[in-house]
Amino acid sequence: MDLRPGSRWKSAVCDAQLVVVRPPSSAGELQCGGVAVVPIDDMKAPTGAIDPAFADGVVIGKRYVDEASGLEVLGAKAGAGSLAFNGVAMAIKGAKPLPASD
């Protein structure tokens, strides 16, 4: 799986679509709903069941990160499955605090 910055992926089990913002520092598998994602140009419709452990959903416009590898992806289309990298759930990236204005 070549997770280059700007590459687009979609879930194999729900409607979620993703864009890689920052690639991982190590090789691994990006998953949605417990199943590996597929390239955006894959013409197959989403099929199969979402793993209940990965059913929190993807929110459009939110960034998801895997702290261990540095992988960062952007939700381009919402879906029912949640994201994981090598089986470890990814977290929504928090907003950067703004500098204090004195």
PDB file of C-alpha atoms in Angstrom:
ATOM      1  CA  MET A   1       0.000   0.000   0.000  1.00  0.00           C
ATOM      2  CA  ASP A   2       1.648   3.219  -1.203  1.00  0.00           C
ATOM      3  CA  LEU A   3       0.333   5.953   1.119  1.00  0.00           C
ATOM      4  CA  ARG A   4       1.815   9.023  -0.597  1.00  0.00           C
ATOM      5  CA  PRO A   5       0.731  12.567   0.291  1.00  0.00           C
ATOM      6  CA  GLY A   6      -2.253  13.512  -1.848  1.00  0.00           C
ATOM      7  CA  SER A   7      -3.193   9.921  -2.674  1.00  0.00           C
ATOM      8  CA  ARG A   8      -6.928   9.191  -2.417  1.00  0.00           C
ATOM      9  CA  TRP A   9      -8.473   6.054  -0.936  1.00  0.00           C
ATOM     10  CA  LYS A  10     -11.937   4.729  -0.186  1.00  0.00           C
ATOM     11  CA  SER A  11     -13.398   2.200   2.187  1.00  0.00           C
ATOM     12  CA  ALA A  12     -14.239  -1.279   0.925  1.00  0.00           C
ATOM     13  CA  VAL A  13     -17.174  -1.573   3.369  1.00  0.00           C
ATOM     14  CA  CYS A  14     -18.757   1.912   3.613  1.00  0.00           C
ATOM     15  CA  ASP A  15     -18.942   5.263   1.779  1.00  0.00           C
ATOM     16  CA  ALA A  16     -15.869   6.859   3.423  1.00  0.00           C
ATOM     17  CA  GLN A  17     -13.212   8.485   1.222  1.00  0.00           C
ATOM     18  CA  LEU A  18      -9.811   9.697   2.416  1.00  0.00           C
ATOM     19  CA  VAL A  19      -6.850  11.794   1.324  1.00  0.00           C
ATOM     20  CA  VAL A  20      -3.369  11.138   2.743  1.00  0.00           C
ATOM     21  CA  VAL A  21      -1.949  14.358   4.226  1.00  0.00           C
ATOM     22  CA  ARG A  22       1.244  12.943   5.777  1.00  0.00           C
ATOM     23  CA  PRO A  23       2.636   9.484   4.938  1.00  0.00           C
ATOM     24  CA  PRO A  24       3.533   6.965   7.642  1.00  0.00           C
ATOM     25  CA  SER A  25       7.154   6.560   8.743  1.00  0.00           C
ATOM     26  CA  SER A  26       6.837   2.780   8.384  1.00  0.00           C
ATOM     27  CA  ALA A  27       5.008   0.487   5.993  1.00  0.00           C
ATOM     28  CA  GLY A  28       1.557  -0.628   7.028  1.00  0.00           C
ATOM     29  CA  GLU A  29      -2.084  -1.009   6.126  1.00  0.00           C
ATOM     30  CA  LEU A  30      -4.665   1.778   6.346  1.00  0.00           C
ATOM     31  CA  GLN A  31      -8.047   0.339   7.261  1.00  0.00           C
ATOM     32  CA  CYS A  32     -11.622   1.577   7.454  1.00  0.00           C
ATOM     33  CA  GLY A  33     -14.276  -0.452   9.230  1.00  0.00           C
ATOM     34  CA  GLY A  34     -11.695  -3.144   9.961  1.00  0.00           C
ATOM     35  CA  VAL A  35     -10.903  -3.779   6.274  1.00  0.00           C
ATOM     36  CA  ALA A  36      -8.035  -2.438   4.142  1.00  0.00           C
ATOM     37  CA  VAL A  37      -8.907   0.640   2.062  1.00  0.00           C
ATOM     38  CA  VAL A  38      -8.758   0.519  -1.744  1.00  0.00           C
ATOM     39  CA  PRO A  39      -7.613   3.129  -4.297  1.00  0.00           C
ATOM     40  CA  ILE A  40     -10.254   5.739  -5.139  1.00  0.00           C
ATOM     41  CA  ASP A  41     -10.393   4.578  -8.772  1.00  0.00           C
ATOM     42  CA  ASP A  42     -11.413   1.016  -7.771  1.00  0.00           C
ATOM     43  CA  MET A  43     -14.854   0.662  -9.370  1.00  0.00           C
ATOM     44  CA  LYS A  44     -16.240  -1.921  -6.906  1.00  0.00           C
ATOM     45  CA  ALA A  45     -19.125  -0.774  -4.704  1.00  0.00           C
ATOM     46  CA  PRO A  46     -18.638  -1.064  -0.931  1.00  0.00           C
ATOM     47  CA  THR A  47     -19.633  -4.538   0.279  1.00  0.00           C
ATOM     48  CA  GLY A  48     -19.266  -6.595   3.414  1.00  0.00           C
ATOM     49  CA  ALA A  49     -19.796  -5.908   7.073  1.00  0.00           C
ATOM     50  CA  ILE A  50     -18.137  -3.271   9.215  1.00  0.00           C
ATOM     51  CA  ASP A  51     -16.229  -4.672  12.201  1.00  0.00           C
ATOM     52  CA  PRO A  52     -18.159  -3.489  15.311  1.00  0.00           C
ATOM     53  CA  ALA A  53     -14.836  -2.494  16.928  1.00  0.00           C
ATOM     54  CA  PHE A  54     -14.298  -0.029  14.039  1.00  0.00           C
ATOM     55  CA  ALA A  55     -17.794   1.422  13.590  1.00  0.00           C
ATOM     56  CA  ASP A  56     -17.377   4.951  15.003  1.00  0.00           C
ATOM     57  CA  GLY A  57     -17.483   6.550  11.553  1.00  0.00           C
ATOM     58  CA  VAL A  58     -15.401   8.980   9.505  1.00  0.00           C
ATOM     59  CA  VAL A  59     -16.321  12.676   9.610  1.00  0.00           C
ATOM     60  CA  ILE A  60     -15.855  14.834   6.521  1.00  0.00           C
ATOM     61  CA  GLY A  61     -13.224  17.547   6.949  1.00  0.00           C
ATOM     62  CA  LYS A  62     -11.590  16.008  10.042  1.00  0.00           C
ATOM     63  CA  ARG A  63      -7.971  14.898  10.149  1.00  0.00           C
ATOM     64  CA  TYR A  64      -7.127  11.518  11.635  1.00  0.00           C
ATOM     65  CA  VAL A  65      -3.673  10.643  12.954  1.00  0.00           C
ATOM     66  CA  ASP A  66      -1.703   7.595  13.999  1.00  0.00           C
ATOM     67  CA  GLU A  67       0.793   8.894  16.571  1.00  0.00           C
ATOM     68  CA  ALA A  68       3.155   5.903  16.296  1.00  0.00           C
ATOM     69  CA  SER A  69       3.752   6.180  12.526  1.00  0.00           C
ATOM     70  CA  GLY A  70       2.942   9.854  11.921  1.00  0.00           C
ATOM     71  CA  LEU A  71       0.269   8.958   9.340  1.00  0.00           C
ATOM     72  CA  GLU A  72      -2.307  11.719   8.866  1.00  0.00           C
ATOM     73  CA  VAL A  73      -5.392  11.443   6.640  1.00  0.00           C
ATOM     74  CA  LEU A  74      -8.278  13.784   5.870  1.00  0.00           C
ATOM     75  CA  GLY A  75     -11.878  12.586   5.697  1.00  0.00           C
ATOM     76  CA  ALA A  76     -13.057  13.601   2.202  1.00  0.00           C
ATOM     77  CA  LYS A  77     -16.427  11.822   2.438  1.00  0.00           C
ATOM     78  CA  ALA A  78     -18.222  10.579   5.547  1.00  0.00           C
ATOM     79  CA  GLY A  79     -18.743   6.888   6.208  1.00  0.00           C
ATOM     80  CA  ALA A  80     -19.860   4.469   8.923  1.00  0.00           C
ATOM     81  CA  GLY A  81     -16.507   2.708   9.452  1.00  0.00           C
ATOM     82  CA  SER A  82     -13.725   4.186  11.579  1.00  0.00           C
ATOM     83  CA  LEU A  83     -10.048   4.399  10.611  1.00  0.00           C
ATOM     84  CA  ALA A  84      -7.130   2.294  11.797  1.00  0.00           C
ATOM     85  CA  PHE A  85      -3.491   1.819  10.805  1.00  0.00           C
ATOM     86  CA  ASN A  86      -2.215  -1.750  11.219  1.00  0.00           C
ATOM     87  CA  GLY A  87      -5.232  -2.543  13.405  1.00  0.00           C
ATOM     88  CA  VAL A  88      -4.713   0.399  15.805  1.00  0.00           C
ATOM     89  CA  ALA A  89      -7.544   2.957  15.854  1.00  0.00           C
ATOM     90  CA  MET A  90      -6.653   6.429  14.577  1.00  0.00           C
ATOM     91  CA  ALA A  91      -7.648   9.513  16.582  1.00  0.00           C
ATOM     92  CA  ILE A  92      -9.141  12.793  15.390  1.00  0.00           C
ATOM     93  CA  LYS A  93      -6.397  15.417  15.336  1.00  0.00           C
ATOM     94  CA  GLY A  94      -6.989  18.273  17.755  1.00  0.00           C
ATOM     95  CA  ALA A  95      -6.882  21.904  16.722  1.00  0.00           C
ATOM     96  CA  LYS A  96      -3.668  23.834  17.252  1.00  0.00           C
ATOM     97  CA  PRO A  97      -3.960  26.429  19.993  1.00  0.00           C
ATOM     98  CA  LEU A  98      -3.801  29.983  18.720  1.00  0.00           C
ATOM     99  CA  PRO A  99      -1.021  32.212  20.026  1.00  0.00           C
ATOM    100  CA  ALA A 100      -1.981  34.541  22.829  1.00  0.00           C
ATOM    101  CA  SER A 101      -2.609  38.108  21.761  1.00  0.00           C
ATOM    102  CA  ASP A 102      -1.354  40.564  24.316  1.00  0.00           C
TER     103      ASP A 102
END
